[in-house]
Amino acid sequence: MERGSSGLRRIFREVAKFGAVGGAGVLVNLGVFNLVRQVTDLQVVRAGVIATIVAIIFNYVGFRYFTYRDRDKSRRTREMSLFLLYSAIGLVIENGILYAATYGFGWDSPLQSNIFKFLGIGVATLFRFWSYRTWVFRALPARGPVAGSGRLTQRRKPQQRVP
C-alpha cells in the first residue's frame, strides 16, 4: 500500500479512469436499453439484460486497455473468468433493481424504467469497482527503492555466494 499524497493521486487517477470508462459504459448500456425497447417487443428486464451484456463487453475492453493497462496481464483466462463472474453478479444487481421496480411496484413507464435502470447501474458499479480492482485486474508486485540508488526498481533477492 502506498503512503501519502502519491497513493491518493494514484487512487484518484484510477477512480477517474474507471469513471471515464464506466461513464461511457453507462451511455452504451442506456442507449442499447432504449434502442432494444424501441425496436423490439421484449420485456423491460430482458432489454435490460441485453444492454448490460453489451456494456460488459465494452467495459472489459476499456478497463483492460485503459484503466488497468498497467496491471498484471499474465493470467488472461483467470482475469476474464473473474471479470465475467463479477460482471454477472453486477448484472443481477443492476437488473434486479429494474425487476423490483417494474414487477414489484408496477413502475414501468419509459421514464421510470430508465430511472431504475440507471439506479441499478449505480449500485452495481460500486460492487464492480471493488471487485474488479481487488480480484480481476490485480496490481503488479510493489516496487520500492533499492538501497542507495534513490530510484524505483524491482527489489532483488540477495544472491548467495558459493565458497
Coordinates of C-alpha atoms in Angstrom, one line a residue:
M1 CA 0.0 0.0 0.0
E2 CA 1.3 3.4 -0.9
R3 CA 1.6 6.2 1.7
G4 CA 0.9 9.9 1.5
S5 CA -0.2 12.0 -1.4
S6 CA 1.3 9.8 -4.1
G7 CA -1.0 7.0 -3.0
L8 CA -4.0 9.3 -3.0
R9 CA -3.1 10.6 -6.5
R10 CA -2.8 7.1 -7.8
I11 CA -6.2 6.1 -6.4
F12 CA -7.7 9.3 -7.7
R13 CA -6.4 8.6 -11.2
E14 CA -7.7 5.1 -11.0
V15 CA -11.2 6.3 -10.0
A16 CA -11.1 8.9 -12.7
K17 CA -10.2 6.3 -15.4
F18 CA -12.7 3.8 -14.0
G19 CA -15.3 6.6 -14.1
A20 CA -14.5 7.6 -17.7
V21 CA -14.8 4.0 -19.0
G22 CA -17.8 3.4 -16.7
G23 CA -19.5 6.7 -17.8
A24 CA -19.1 5.7 -21.5
G25 CA -20.4 2.2 -20.5
V26 CA -23.5 3.8 -18.9
L27 CA -24.2 5.6 -22.1
V28 CA -23.8 2.3 -24.1
N29 CA -26.0 0.5 -21.6
L30 CA -28.8 3.1 -21.6
G31 CA -28.5 3.6 -25.3
V32 CA -28.8 -0.2 -26.1
F33 CA -31.6 -0.5 -23.5
N34 CA -33.7 2.2 -25.1
L35 CA -32.9 1.0 -28.6
V36 CA -34.0 -2.6 -27.8
R37 CA -37.2 -1.3 -26.1
Q38 CA -38.0 0.9 -29.2
V39 CA -37.4 -1.7 -31.9
T40 CA -38.5 -4.9 -30.2
D41 CA -41.4 -6.2 -28.1
L42 CA -39.0 -7.6 -25.5
Q43 CA -40.0 -7.2 -21.8
V44 CA -38.2 -4.4 -20.0
V45 CA -35.9 -6.7 -17.9
R46 CA -34.8 -8.7 -20.9
A47 CA -34.0 -5.5 -22.7
G48 CA -32.0 -4.5 -19.6
V49 CA -30.1 -7.8 -19.6
I50 CA -29.1 -7.4 -23.3
A51 CA -28.0 -3.8 -22.7
T52 CA -25.9 -4.9 -19.7
I53 CA -24.2 -7.6 -21.7
V54 CA -23.2 -5.2 -24.5
A55 CA -21.9 -2.8 -21.8
I56 CA -19.9 -5.5 -20.1
I57 CA -18.1 -6.3 -23.4
F58 CA -17.5 -2.6 -24.0
N59 CA -16.3 -2.0 -20.4
Y60 CA -13.9 -5.0 -20.4
V61 CA -12.0 -3.5 -23.4
G62 CA -11.9 -0.1 -21.7
F63 CA -10.8 -1.4 -18.4
R64 CA -8.1 -3.8 -19.7
Y65 CA -6.6 -1.3 -22.2
F66 CA -7.1 2.0 -20.5
T67 CA -8.0 1.9 -16.8
Y68 CA -5.9 -1.1 -15.8
R69 CA -3.4 -1.4 -18.6
D70 CA -0.5 -1.4 -16.2
R71 CA -1.9 -4.3 -14.2
D72 CA -0.8 -7.9 -14.3
K73 CA -1.6 -9.5 -17.8
S74 CA 0.0 -12.9 -17.2
R75 CA -3.2 -14.8 -16.5
R76 CA -5.8 -13.6 -19.0
T77 CA -8.0 -16.7 -18.7
R78 CA -8.3 -16.2 -15.0
E79 CA -8.8 -12.4 -15.4
M80 CA -11.6 -12.9 -18.0
S81 CA -13.3 -15.7 -15.9
L82 CA -13.3 -13.4 -12.8
F83 CA -14.4 -10.4 -14.9
L84 CA -17.4 -12.4 -16.2
L85 CA -18.2 -13.8 -12.8
Y86 CA -18.3 -10.3 -11.1
S87 CA -20.0 -8.8 -14.1
A88 CA -22.7 -11.4 -13.9
I89 CA -23.2 -10.6 -10.2
G90 CA -23.4 -6.9 -11.2
L91 CA -25.9 -7.8 -14.0
V92 CA -28.1 -9.4 -11.3
I93 CA -27.8 -6.4 -9.0
E94 CA -28.5 -3.9 -11.8
N95 CA -31.4 -5.7 -13.4
G96 CA -32.7 -7.0 -10.1
I97 CA -33.4 -3.4 -9.1
L98 CA -35.1 -2.8 -12.5
Y99 CA -37.1 -6.0 -12.0
A100 CA -38.3 -5.0 -8.5
A101 CA -39.4 -1.6 -9.7
T102 CA -41.2 -3.0 -12.8
Y103 CA -42.8 -6.1 -11.4
G104 CA -42.9 -5.3 -7.7
F105 CA -44.1 -1.8 -7.8
G106 CA -45.6 -1.5 -11.3
W107 CA -43.2 1.4 -12.3
D108 CA -42.8 0.6 -15.9
S109 CA -43.2 3.8 -17.9
P110 CA -40.2 4.6 -20.1
L111 CA -39.1 7.3 -17.7
Q112 CA -39.4 5.1 -14.7
S113 CA -37.6 2.2 -16.4
N114 CA -34.7 4.5 -17.3
I115 CA -34.5 5.9 -13.7
F116 CA -34.4 2.4 -12.2
K117 CA -32.0 1.1 -14.9
F118 CA -29.7 4.0 -14.0
L119 CA -30.1 3.4 -10.3
G120 CA -29.3 -0.3 -10.8
I121 CA -26.2 0.6 -12.8
G122 CA -25.1 2.9 -10.0
V123 CA -25.5 0.3 -7.2
A124 CA -23.8 -2.4 -9.4
T125 CA -21.0 0.0 -10.2
L126 CA -19.9 0.2 -6.6
F127 CA -19.7 -3.6 -6.4
R128 CA -17.9 -3.8 -9.7
F129 CA -15.3 -1.2 -8.8
W130 CA -14.4 -3.0 -5.7
S131 CA -14.3 -6.5 -7.2
Y132 CA -12.5 -5.5 -10.4
R133 CA -9.7 -3.7 -8.7
T134 CA -9.4 -6.3 -5.9
W135 CA -9.8 -9.6 -7.8
V136 CA -9.8 -9.1 -11.5
F137 CA -7.2 -6.6 -12.5
R138 CA -4.6 -7.4 -9.9
A139 CA -1.8 -5.0 -9.2
L140 CA 1.7 -5.9 -10.1
P141 CA 4.1 -6.5 -7.2
A142 CA 5.1 -3.4 -5.4
R143 CA 8.2 -1.6 -6.5
G144 CA 10.4 0.1 -4.0
P145 CA 13.7 2.0 -3.9
V146 CA 16.8 -0.2 -4.0
A147 CA 19.1 0.7 -1.1
G148 CA 21.4 3.6 -2.1
S149 CA 20.1 4.1 -5.6
G150 CA 17.4 6.7 -5.0
R151 CA 15.4 5.3 -7.9
L152 CA 12.5 2.9 -8.1
T153 CA 13.3 -0.6 -9.4
Q154 CA 12.3 -4.1 -8.6
R155 CA 13.8 -5.4 -5.4
R156 CA 16.0 -8.3 -5.9
K157 CA 16.7 -11.3 -3.7
P158 CA 20.3 -11.3 -2.4
Q159 CA 22.4 -13.9 -4.2
Q160 CA 24.2 -16.5 -2.2
R161 CA 27.9 -16.8 -2.8
V162 CA 29.4 -20.2 -3.3
P163 CA 32.6 -20.7 -1.4

